[in-house]
Amino acid sequence: MTETKRRFVDLTPLKVSPAFARLWIGAGLSGIGAQMTIMAVGLQIFDITQNTFMVGLVGGIALIPMLFAGPWGGMLADSQDRRTVILGAITVSFISTIGLVVLSVADANLEAKGDSVAVWPFYVFTTISAMAYIISGAARMAVYPRILKLEDVPKANALSGISMGIQYTVGPALAGVLVATSGFTVTFIVDMVLMLAGFFGVFTLPKIPPLHDAVAKGWDGIKQGLAFLRSAPNIRTSFLFDIIAMGLGRPYAVLPAVAATVIGGGPTTVGILTAAAAVGTFSTSLLSGPVARINRFGLAIGRAITIYGAFIALFGVVVLAGMLGAFGPVGNTWSEVSVVGLVLAALCFVGMGASDEVSAIFRSTILMTAAPDEMRGRLQGVFYSVVAGGPRLGDLFTGVMAVSVALWAPGIIGGLGIIVLITVLLNTNKRFRNYDNRTPEL
């Protein structure tokens, strides 16, 4: 099928690179487990504290360490064998999940006595796991241009979107079901089993040592990467756009409370709504064939994030309607869910996932094709700090707004804020607005 006729995702990277195929499959399976754990941790903290702000703190506490982990992991990816860096990072994540298993077992024993474990260890383990995720992610994305032709990188990014869509669909939904039926411990153990697939995908990679001897190590290497970033305005702007989108448009921390008091359905509803965003992500990636015909990446990113903000605001409106009694009496069990409220909220999350994935494909491609190999790891490290740190900032924003104003506030205020800020930046930054992928520029 020609590029002009293609509608569905291009599978070329999976066909021409067995190493990429194994890495992609392993990352997808282990990612399902990781998303299960993220969901389960939030549900368990809410179960212990009954406090949305405490759920939001999962992201807030991890934010600063994650911002440091990105540049450090990127420096390692540029100065060391990238395969070894990824293996080390996912080993740390595996150990952190073991810690969550121990915590959940202890909490189950204490719950039988009318008590519960302290929540601070959950923050410790999730922070360590988040740092490991950024380091492994920075190194993994820097691997793509080394095992694929550059023209296949956008196709690989679209395939990664499908993988993420599956992860965010299956992981949260499975977590909701497992937590409701089998408990938190089983959920964390399933994550550990799935993580073994990630080990296999990375272990079978060839060694990917640095191509250049001039890459500085340690703090000097980090400073070298940050200095290079100062000379790359288009990449910096793409980071800023994502920070705005994620920092103001991250309503997931309110989902346990919304599912308990506004829409109903409890943990199962939380899983469905989180999975709905992934359905949007998956669908966009599956139909990503036309991506090859779009060259105005800056304009495409700006418009996609503006649409994302609109769906965030619409979700806030749905929550507000539910708080005003539009969905009738609801409760924290599946039998007490409002079908109308759930469908409306799910449509909002599908739209969020779809628009965010359009932005992600173009932002990732700008970074991979415009940056030289000796800087890709460090720039990917900063990228992952933004991609992973932005949502943590968003979780904190959501928690603060929900507690200080109301459950509807993070959606409506955050969504409108995204629309206004992106519109202003897109109209004032003509260089980024006119970015053309046929002539990549830093």
CSV table of C-alpha atoms in Angstrom, one decimal:
chain,number,residue,atom,x,y,z
A,1,MET,CA,0.0,0.0,0.0
A,2,THR,CA,1.4,3.4,-0.9
A,3,GLU,CA,1.9,6.1,1.7
A,4,THR,CA,-0.8,8.3,0.0
A,5,LYS,CA,-3.4,5.5,0.4
A,6,ARG,CA,-2.3,4.1,3.8
A,7,ARG,CA,-4.9,4.4,6.6
A,8,PHE,CA,-3.7,1.9,9.2
A,9,VAL,CA,-0.4,1.8,11.1
A,10,ASP,CA,2.7,0.8,9.2
A,11,LEU,CA,4.2,-2.4,10.6
A,12,THR,CA,7.5,-2.1,8.7
A,13,PRO,CA,9.6,-1.6,11.9
A,14,LEU,CA,8.3,-5.0,13.3
A,15,LYS,CA,9.1,-6.7,10.0
A,16,VAL,CA,12.6,-5.3,9.3
A,17,SER,CA,14.0,-5.4,12.8
A,18,PRO,CA,13.5,-8.5,15.0
A,19,ALA,CA,15.3,-6.6,17.8
A,20,PHE,CA,12.7,-3.9,17.7
A,21,ALA,CA,9.9,-6.4,17.6
A,22,ARG,CA,11.1,-8.2,20.7
A,23,LEU,CA,11.7,-4.9,22.5
A,24,TRP,CA,8.2,-3.7,21.5
A,25,ILE,CA,6.5,-6.9,22.7
A,26,GLY,CA,8.4,-7.1,26.0
A,27,ALA,CA,7.8,-3.4,26.7
A,28,GLY,CA,4.1,-3.8,26.0
A,29,LEU,CA,3.6,-6.8,28.3
A,30,SER,CA,5.6,-5.3,31.2
A,31,GLY,CA,3.9,-2.0,30.6
A,32,ILE,CA,0.5,-3.6,31.3
A,33,GLY,CA,1.8,-4.7,34.6
A,34,ALA,CA,3.2,-1.3,35.4
A,35,GLN,CA,-0.1,0.4,34.7
A,36,MET,CA,-1.8,-2.2,36.9
A,37,THR,CA,0.5,-1.2,39.7
A,38,ILE,CA,0.0,2.5,39.2
A,39,MET,CA,-3.7,2.1,39.4
A,40,ALA,CA,-3.6,-0.3,42.4
A,41,VAL,CA,-1.3,2.0,44.4
A,42,GLY,CA,-3.8,4.9,43.9
A,43,LEU,CA,-6.7,2.7,44.9
A,44,GLN,CA,-4.9,1.3,48.0
A,45,ILE,CA,-3.9,4.8,49.2
A,46,PHE,CA,-7.5,6.0,48.8
A,47,ASP,CA,-8.7,2.8,50.6
A,48,ILE,CA,-6.4,3.6,53.5
A,49,THR,CA,-6.9,7.4,53.7
A,50,GLN,CA,-10.1,8.2,51.9
A,51,ASN,CA,-8.3,11.3,50.8
A,52,THR,CA,-7.9,12.4,47.1
A,53,PHE,CA,-5.0,14.8,48.0
A,54,MET,CA,-3.1,11.8,49.4
A,55,VAL,CA,-3.6,10.0,46.1
A,56,GLY,CA,-2.3,13.1,44.3
A,57,LEU,CA,0.8,13.2,46.4
A,58,VAL,CA,2.0,10.0,44.7
A,59,GLY,CA,2.9,12.2,41.8
A,60,GLY,CA,3.9,15.3,43.7
A,61,ILE,CA,6.4,13.5,45.9
A,62,ALA,CA,8.0,11.7,42.9
A,63,LEU,CA,8.3,14.9,40.8
A,64,ILE,CA,11.7,16.2,41.9
A,65,PRO,CA,13.5,12.9,41.9
A,66,MET,CA,12.0,12.1,38.5
A,67,LEU,CA,13.2,15.4,37.1
A,68,PHE,CA,16.7,14.5,38.2
A,69,ALA,CA,16.5,10.9,37.0
A,70,GLY,CA,15.8,12.0,33.4
A,71,PRO,CA,19.1,13.9,32.7
A,72,TRP,CA,21.1,11.3,34.7
A,73,GLY,CA,19.6,8.4,32.8
A,74,GLY,CA,20.1,10.1,29.5
A,75,MET,CA,23.7,10.7,30.4
A,76,LEU,CA,24.1,7.0,31.1
A,77,ALA,CA,22.4,6.1,27.8
A,78,ASP,CA,24.8,8.3,25.9
A,79,SER,CA,28.0,7.2,27.7
A,80,GLN,CA,27.3,3.5,28.4
A,81,ASP,CA,25.9,0.4,26.6
A,82,ARG,CA,22.2,1.3,26.3
A,83,ARG,CA,21.2,-2.4,26.8
A,84,THR,CA,22.9,-2.6,30.1
A,85,VAL,CA,21.3,0.7,31.3
A,86,ILE,CA,17.8,-0.6,30.5
A,87,LEU,CA,18.4,-3.9,32.3
A,88,GLY,CA,19.7,-2.2,35.4
A,89,ALA,CA,16.7,0.2,35.5
A,90,ILE,CA,14.0,-2.5,35.1
A,91,THR,CA,15.8,-4.6,37.8
A,92,VAL,CA,15.3,-1.7,40.2
A,93,SER,CA,11.7,-1.4,39.2
A,94,PHE,CA,11.2,-5.2,39.8
A,95,ILE,CA,12.6,-4.8,43.3
A,96,SER,CA,10.3,-1.9,44.0
A,97,THR,CA,7.3,-4.0,43.1
A,98,ILE,CA,8.4,-6.7,45.5
A,99,GLY,CA,8.3,-3.9,48.2
A,100,LEU,CA,4.7,-3.1,47.2
A,101,VAL,CA,3.8,-6.8,47.6
A,102,VAL,CA,5.2,-6.9,51.1
A,103,LEU,CA,3.3,-3.7,52.0
A,104,SER,CA,0.0,-5.0,50.7
A,105,VAL,CA,0.4,-8.2,52.6
A,106,ALA,CA,1.1,-6.3,55.8
A,107,ASP,CA,-1.9,-4.0,55.2
A,108,ALA,CA,-4.2,-7.0,54.7
A,109,ASN,CA,-3.0,-8.5,58.0
A,110,LEU,CA,-3.5,-5.2,59.8
A,111,GLU,CA,-6.9,-4.6,58.2
A,112,ALA,CA,-8.2,-7.7,59.8
A,113,LYS,CA,-7.3,-6.1,63.2
A,114,GLY,CA,-8.9,-2.8,62.3
A,115,ASP,CA,-5.7,-1.0,61.4
A,116,SER,CA,-3.6,-0.2,58.3
A,117,VAL,CA,0.0,0.4,57.2
A,118,ALA,CA,1.5,3.8,56.9
A,119,VAL,CA,1.2,5.3,53.4
A,120,TRP,CA,4.7,6.8,53.2
A,121,PRO,CA,6.4,3.5,52.1
A,122,PHE,CA,4.0,3.5,49.0
A,123,TYR,CA,5.4,6.9,48.1
A,124,VAL,CA,9.0,5.6,48.5
A,125,PHE,CA,8.5,2.6,46.3
A,126,THR,CA,6.5,4.4,43.6
A,127,THR,CA,9.1,7.2,43.5
A,128,ILE,CA,12.0,4.6,43.0
A,129,SER,CA,10.0,2.8,40.3
A,130,ALA,CA,9.2,6.1,38.6
A,131,MET,CA,12.8,7.1,38.5
A,132,ALA,CA,13.7,3.6,37.1
A,133,TYR,CA,11.0,4.0,34.5
A,134,ILE,CA,12.4,7.3,33.2
A,135,ILE,CA,15.9,5.9,33.0
A,136,SER,CA,14.9,2.8,31.1
A,137,GLY,CA,12.5,4.8,28.9
A,138,ALA,CA,15.2,7.3,27.9
A,139,ALA,CA,17.6,4.6,27.0
A,140,ARG,CA,15.0,2.5,25.2
A,141,MET,CA,13.8,5.4,23.0
A,142,ALA,CA,17.4,6.3,22.2
A,143,VAL,CA,17.8,2.7,20.9
A,144,TYR,CA,15.2,3.1,18.2
A,145,PRO,CA,17.4,5.1,15.7
A,146,ARG,CA,20.2,2.6,16.2
A,147,ILE,CA,18.1,-0.5,15.3
A,148,LEU,CA,15.9,1.2,12.7
A,149,LYS,CA,16.3,3.4,9.6
A,150,LEU,CA,15.5,7.0,10.4
A,151,GLU,CA,12.5,7.0,8.0
A,152,ASP,CA,11.0,4.1,10.1
A,153,VAL,CA,11.3,6.1,13.4
A,154,PRO,CA,7.9,7.8,13.0
A,155,LYS,CA,6.3,4.4,12.3
A,156,ALA,CA,8.0,3.0,15.4
A,157,ASN,CA,6.6,5.9,17.4
A,158,ALA,CA,3.1,5.1,16.1
A,159,LEU,CA,3.6,1.4,17.1
A,160,SER,CA,4.7,2.6,20.5
A,161,GLY,CA,1.4,4.4,20.7
A,162,ILE,CA,-0.5,1.2,20.0
A,163,SER,CA,1.6,-0.5,22.7
A,164,MET,CA,0.9,2.3,25.2
A,165,GLY,CA,-2.8,2.2,24.2
A,166,ILE,CA,-2.9,-1.5,25.0
A,167,GLN,CA,-1.0,-0.9,28.3
A,168,TYR,CA,-3.4,1.8,29.4
A,169,THR,CA,-6.4,-0.1,28.3
A,170,VAL,CA,-5.7,-3.6,29.7
A,171,GLY,CA,-3.6,-2.5,32.7
A,172,PRO,CA,-6.1,-0.3,34.6
A,173,ALA,CA,-9.1,-2.4,33.6
A,174,LEU,CA,-7.4,-5.5,34.8
A,175,ALA,CA,-6.2,-3.7,38.0
A,176,GLY,CA,-9.8,-2.6,38.7
A,177,VAL,CA,-11.1,-6.1,38.4
A,178,LEU,CA,-8.2,-7.8,40.3
A,179,VAL,CA,-8.4,-5.3,43.2
A,180,ALA,CA,-12.1,-5.8,43.4
A,181,THR,CA,-12.0,-9.6,43.3
A,182,SER,CA,-8.6,-10.7,44.5
A,183,GLY,CA,-7.0,-7.8,46.4
A,184,PHE,CA,-4.0,-5.6,46.0
A,185,THR,CA,-1.4,-8.3,46.6
A,186,VAL,CA,-2.4,-10.4,43.7
A,187,THR,CA,-2.4,-7.3,41.5
A,188,PHE,CA,1.2,-6.5,42.3
A,189,ILE,CA,2.3,-10.1,41.9
A,190,VAL,CA,0.8,-10.2,38.3
A,191,ASP,CA,2.8,-7.1,37.6
A,192,MET,CA,6.0,-8.9,38.6
A,193,VAL,CA,5.2,-11.8,36.3
A,194,LEU,CA,4.5,-9.6,33.3
A,195,MET,CA,7.7,-7.7,34.0
A,196,LEU,CA,9.7,-10.8,33.1
A,197,ALA,CA,8.7,-10.2,29.5
A,198,GLY,CA,10.3,-6.8,29.6
A,199,PHE,CA,13.5,-8.5,30.8
A,200,PHE,CA,13.4,-10.9,27.8
A,201,GLY,CA,12.9,-8.1,25.3
A,202,VAL,CA,15.9,-6.1,26.5
A,203,PHE,CA,18.1,-9.1,27.2
A,204,THR,CA,17.9,-10.2,23.6
A,205,LEU,CA,19.0,-6.8,22.3
A,206,PRO,CA,22.5,-6.6,20.8
A,207,LYS,CA,25.0,-4.5,22.7
A,208,ILE,CA,24.5,-0.8,21.8
A,209,PRO,CA,27.6,1.1,23.0
A,210,PRO,CA,28.3,4.8,22.4
A,211,LEU,CA,29.2,5.8,18.9
A,212,HIS,CA,31.3,8.7,20.1
A,213,ASP,CA,34.2,8.8,22.6
A,214,ALA,CA,33.7,12.5,23.4
A,215,VAL,CA,30.5,12.0,25.5
A,216,ALA,CA,31.2,13.3,29.0
A,217,LYS,CA,30.2,11.3,32.0
A,218,GLY,CA,28.7,12.2,35.3
A,219,TRP,CA,27.7,15.7,36.1
A,220,ASP,CA,29.8,17.0,33.1
A,221,GLY,CA,27.7,14.9,30.8
A,222,ILE,CA,24.5,16.2,32.2
A,223,LYS,CA,25.7,19.8,31.8
A,224,GLN,CA,26.7,19.0,28.2
A,225,GLY,CA,23.2,17.8,27.4
A,226,LEU,CA,21.5,20.7,29.1
A,227,ALA,CA,23.8,23.2,27.3
A,228,PHE,CA,22.9,21.5,24.0
A,229,LEU,CA,19.2,21.8,24.8
A,230,ARG,CA,19.6,25.6,25.1
A,231,SER,CA,20.5,25.6,21.4
A,232,ALA,CA,17.4,23.6,20.4
A,233,PRO,CA,14.4,26.0,20.7
A,234,ASN,CA,12.0,23.7,18.8
A,235,ILE,CA,12.7,20.8,21.1
A,236,ARG,CA,12.4,23.0,24.2
A,237,THR,CA,9.0,24.3,22.9
A,238,SER,CA,7.7,20.8,22.4
A,239,PHE,CA,8.7,20.1,26.0
A,240,LEU,CA,6.9,23.2,27.2
A,241,PHE,CA,3.7,22.3,25.4
A,242,ASP,CA,3.6,18.8,27.0
A,243,ILE,CA,4.2,20.3,30.5
A,244,ILE,CA,1.2,22.6,30.0
A,245,ALA,CA,-1.0,19.7,28.8
A,246,MET,CA,0.0,17.3,31.5
A,247,GLY,CA,0.4,19.8,34.3
A,248,LEU,CA,-3.1,21.2,33.9
A,249,GLY,CA,-4.9,18.2,32.3
A,250,ARG,CA,-4.4,15.2,34.5
A,251,PRO,CA,-7.7,14.4,36.2
A,252,TYR,CA,-6.8,10.8,37.2
A,253,ALA,CA,-6.2,11.6,40.9
A,254,VAL,CA,-9.9,12.5,41.3
A,255,LEU,CA,-11.2,9.2,39.8
A,256,PRO,CA,-11.4,7.2,43.0
A,257,ALA,CA,-13.6,10.0,44.6
A,258,VAL,CA,-15.6,10.5,41.4
A,259,ALA,CA,-16.2,6.8,41.1
A,260,ALA,CA,-17.3,6.6,44.7
A,261,THR,CA,-19.5,9.7,44.9
A,262,VAL,CA,-20.3,11.2,41.5
A,263,ILE,CA,-20.6,8.5,38.9
A,264,GLY,CA,-20.5,5.4,41.1
A,265,GLY,CA,-19.0,2.0,40.3
A,266,GLY,CA,-16.0,2.2,42.6
A,267,PRO,CA,-12.7,0.6,41.4
A,268,THR,CA,-14.2,-0.9,38.3
A,269,THR,CA,-15.3,2.5,37.1
A,270,VAL,CA,-11.8,3.9,37.7
A,271,GLY,CA,-10.4,1.1,35.6
A,272,ILE,CA,-12.9,1.7,32.8
A,273,LEU,CA,-12.3,5.5,32.6
A,274,THR,CA,-8.5,5.0,32.6
A,275,ALA,CA,-8.8,2.4,29.9
A,276,ALA,CA,-11.1,4.7,27.9
A,277,ALA,CA,-8.2,7.1,27.4
A,278,ALA,CA,-6.1,4.2,26.2
A,279,VAL,CA,-8.7,3.3,23.7
A,280,GLY,CA,-8.3,6.7,22.3
A,281,THR,CA,-4.6,6.3,22.2
A,282,PHE,CA,-4.8,2.9,20.6
A,283,SER,CA,-7.3,4.0,18.0
A,284,THR,CA,-5.2,7.0,16.9
A,285,SER,CA,-2.1,4.9,16.6
A,286,LEU,CA,-3.9,2.2,14.7
A,287,LEU,CA,-5.2,4.7,12.2
A,288,SER,CA,-1.8,6.5,12.0
A,289,GLY,CA,-1.1,5.9,8.3
A,290,PRO,CA,-1.9,9.5,7.4
A,291,VAL,CA,0.8,10.7,9.7
A,292,ALA,CA,3.4,10.2,7.0
A,293,ARG,CA,1.6,12.9,4.9
A,294,ILE,CA,1.7,15.6,7.6
A,295,ASN,CA,4.8,17.8,7.7
A,296,ARG,CA,3.7,20.8,9.7
A,297,PHE,CA,4.5,19.2,13.1
A,298,GLY,CA,4.4,22.3,15.2
A,299,LEU,CA,0.9,23.3,14.1
A,300,ALA,CA,-0.3,19.7,14.5
A,301,ILE,CA,1.0,19.5,18.0
A,302,GLY,CA,-0.6,22.8,19.0
A,303,ARG,CA,-4.0,21.9,17.6
A,304,ALA,CA,-3.9,18.4,19.2
A,305,ILE,CA,-3.2,19.8,22.6
A,306,THR,CA,-5.9,22.4,22.3
A,307,ILE,CA,-8.4,19.6,21.5
A,308,TYR,CA,-7.0,17.7,24.5
A,309,GLY,CA,-7.7,20.7,26.8
A,310,ALA,CA,-11.3,20.9,25.5
A,311,PHE,CA,-11.9,17.2,26.4
A,312,ILE,CA,-10.4,17.8,29.9
A,313,ALA,CA,-12.8,20.7,30.4
A,314,LEU,CA,-15.8,18.6,29.2
A,315,PHE,CA,-14.9,16.0,31.8
A,316,GLY,CA,-15.0,18.7,34.4
A,317,VAL,CA,-18.5,19.6,33.2
A,318,VAL,CA,-19.6,16.0,33.5
A,319,VAL,CA,-18.3,15.8,37.1
A,320,LEU,CA,-20.1,19.1,37.9
A,321,ALA,CA,-23.3,17.8,36.5
A,322,GLY,CA,-23.0,14.7,38.6
A,323,MET,CA,-22.4,16.7,41.7
A,324,LEU,CA,-25.6,18.7,41.0
A,325,GLY,CA,-27.5,15.4,41.0
A,326,ALA,CA,-27.9,14.9,37.2
A,327,PHE,CA,-27.0,11.2,37.5
A,328,GLY,CA,-29.1,10.4,40.5
A,329,PRO,CA,-28.0,8.4,43.6
A,330,VAL,CA,-24.8,6.5,43.1
A,331,GLY,CA,-22.4,4.4,45.3
A,332,ASN,CA,-19.0,2.8,45.5
A,333,THR,CA,-20.1,-0.6,44.1
A,334,TRP,CA,-20.7,-1.6,40.4
A,335,SER,CA,-24.4,-2.1,41.0
A,336,GLU,CA,-24.7,1.6,42.0
A,337,VAL,CA,-23.0,3.1,38.9
A,338,SER,CA,-24.7,5.7,36.7
A,339,VAL,CA,-24.6,4.4,33.1
A,340,VAL,CA,-25.2,7.8,31.6
A,341,GLY,CA,-22.5,9.5,33.7
A,342,LEU,CA,-20.0,6.7,33.0
A,343,VAL,CA,-20.6,6.8,29.2
A,344,LEU,CA,-20.2,10.6,29.1
A,345,ALA,CA,-17.0,10.5,31.2
A,346,ALA,CA,-15.6,7.6,29.1
A,347,LEU,CA,-16.2,9.6,25.9
A,348,CYS,CA,-14.2,12.5,27.3
A,349,PHE,CA,-11.3,10.1,28.2
A,350,VAL,CA,-11.4,8.6,24.7
A,351,GLY,CA,-11.0,12.1,23.3
A,352,MET,CA,-8.2,12.9,25.7
A,353,GLY,CA,-6.2,9.7,24.7
A,354,ALA,CA,-6.7,10.3,21.0
A,355,SER,CA,-5.6,13.9,21.0
A,356,ASP,CA,-2.7,13.3,23.3
A,357,GLU,CA,-1.4,10.5,21.1
A,358,VAL,CA,-1.4,12.8,18.0
A,359,SER,CA,0.8,15.2,19.9
A,360,ALA,CA,3.0,12.4,21.2
A,361,ILE,CA,3.8,11.0,17.8
A,362,PHE,CA,4.9,14.3,16.4
A,363,ARG,CA,6.8,15.4,19.5
A,364,SER,CA,8.8,12.1,19.7
A,365,THR,CA,9.6,12.3,16.0
A,366,ILE,CA,11.0,15.8,16.3
A,367,LEU,CA,13.3,14.7,19.1
A,368,MET,CA,14.5,11.5,17.4
A,369,THR,CA,15.1,12.9,13.9
A,370,ALA,CA,16.5,16.4,14.8
A,371,ALA,CA,18.9,15.4,17.6
A,372,PRO,CA,22.4,13.8,16.9
A,373,ASP,CA,23.0,10.3,18.3
A,374,GLU,CA,25.5,11.4,20.9
A,375,MET,CA,22.8,13.7,22.4
A,376,ARG,CA,19.7,11.4,21.9
A,377,GLY,CA,20.0,9.7,25.3
A,378,ARG,CA,20.3,12.9,27.3
A,379,LEU,CA,17.5,14.7,25.3
A,380,GLN,CA,15.4,11.6,25.7
A,381,GLY,CA,16.2,11.8,29.4
A,382,VAL,CA,14.8,15.3,29.6
A,383,PHE,CA,11.9,14.2,27.4
A,384,TYR,CA,11.0,11.4,29.8
A,385,SER,CA,11.4,13.8,32.8
A,386,VAL,CA,8.8,16.0,31.1
A,387,VAL,CA,6.6,13.1,30.0
A,388,ALA,CA,6.6,11.4,33.4
A,389,GLY,CA,7.1,14.5,35.6
A,390,GLY,CA,4.4,16.5,33.9
A,391,PRO,CA,1.6,14.1,34.9
A,392,ARG,CA,3.0,14.0,38.5
A,393,LEU,CA,2.7,17.8,38.6
A,394,GLY,CA,-0.7,17.4,37.1
A,395,ASP,CA,-1.6,14.9,39.9
A,396,LEU,CA,-0.6,17.4,42.5
A,397,PHE,CA,-2.5,20.2,40.7
A,398,THR,CA,-5.6,18.0,40.6
A,399,GLY,CA,-5.3,17.0,44.3
A,400,VAL,CA,-4.9,20.6,45.4
A,401,MET,CA,-7.8,21.9,43.2
A,402,ALA,CA,-10.1,19.0,44.3
A,403,VAL,CA,-9.5,19.6,48.0
A,404,SER,CA,-9.5,23.4,47.9
A,405,VAL,CA,-12.3,24.0,45.4
A,406,ALA,CA,-14.3,20.9,44.3
A,407,LEU,CA,-14.0,17.7,42.3
A,408,TRP,CA,-15.1,19.5,39.1
A,409,ALA,CA,-12.4,22.2,39.4
A,410,PRO,CA,-9.3,20.3,38.0
A,411,GLY,CA,-11.2,19.5,34.8
A,412,ILE,CA,-12.8,22.8,34.0
A,413,ILE,CA,-10.1,25.2,35.2
A,414,GLY,CA,-7.3,23.0,33.9
A,415,GLY,CA,-8.9,22.4,30.5
A,416,LEU,CA,-9.6,26.0,29.9
A,417,GLY,CA,-6.1,26.9,31.0
A,418,ILE,CA,-4.6,24.6,28.5
A,419,ILE,CA,-6.6,26.0,25.6
A,420,VAL,CA,-5.7,29.6,26.5
A,421,LEU,CA,-1.9,29.0,27.0
A,422,ILE,CA,-1.4,26.8,23.9
A,423,THR,CA,-3.3,29.3,21.7
A,424,VAL,CA,-1.1,32.2,23.0
A,425,LEU,CA,2.1,30.2,22.6
A,426,LEU,CA,1.3,28.9,19.1
A,427,ASN,CA,0.5,32.3,17.8
A,428,THR,CA,3.6,34.0,19.3
A,429,ASN,CA,6.1,31.3,18.5
A,430,LYS,CA,6.1,31.3,14.7
A,431,ARG,CA,9.2,29.2,14.4
A,432,PHE,CA,7.6,26.3,16.2
A,433,ARG,CA,4.3,26.8,14.5
A,434,ASN,CA,5.9,26.6,11.1
A,435,TYR,CA,8.1,23.5,11.9
A,436,ASP,CA,8.4,21.3,8.8
A,437,ASN,CA,9.5,17.7,9.3
A,438,ARG,CA,11.0,17.6,5.8
A,439,THR,CA,13.8,19.9,7.1
A,440,PRO,CA,14.2,19.0,10.8
A,441,GLU,CA,15.5,21.8,13.0
A,442,LEU,CA,16.6,21.8,16.6
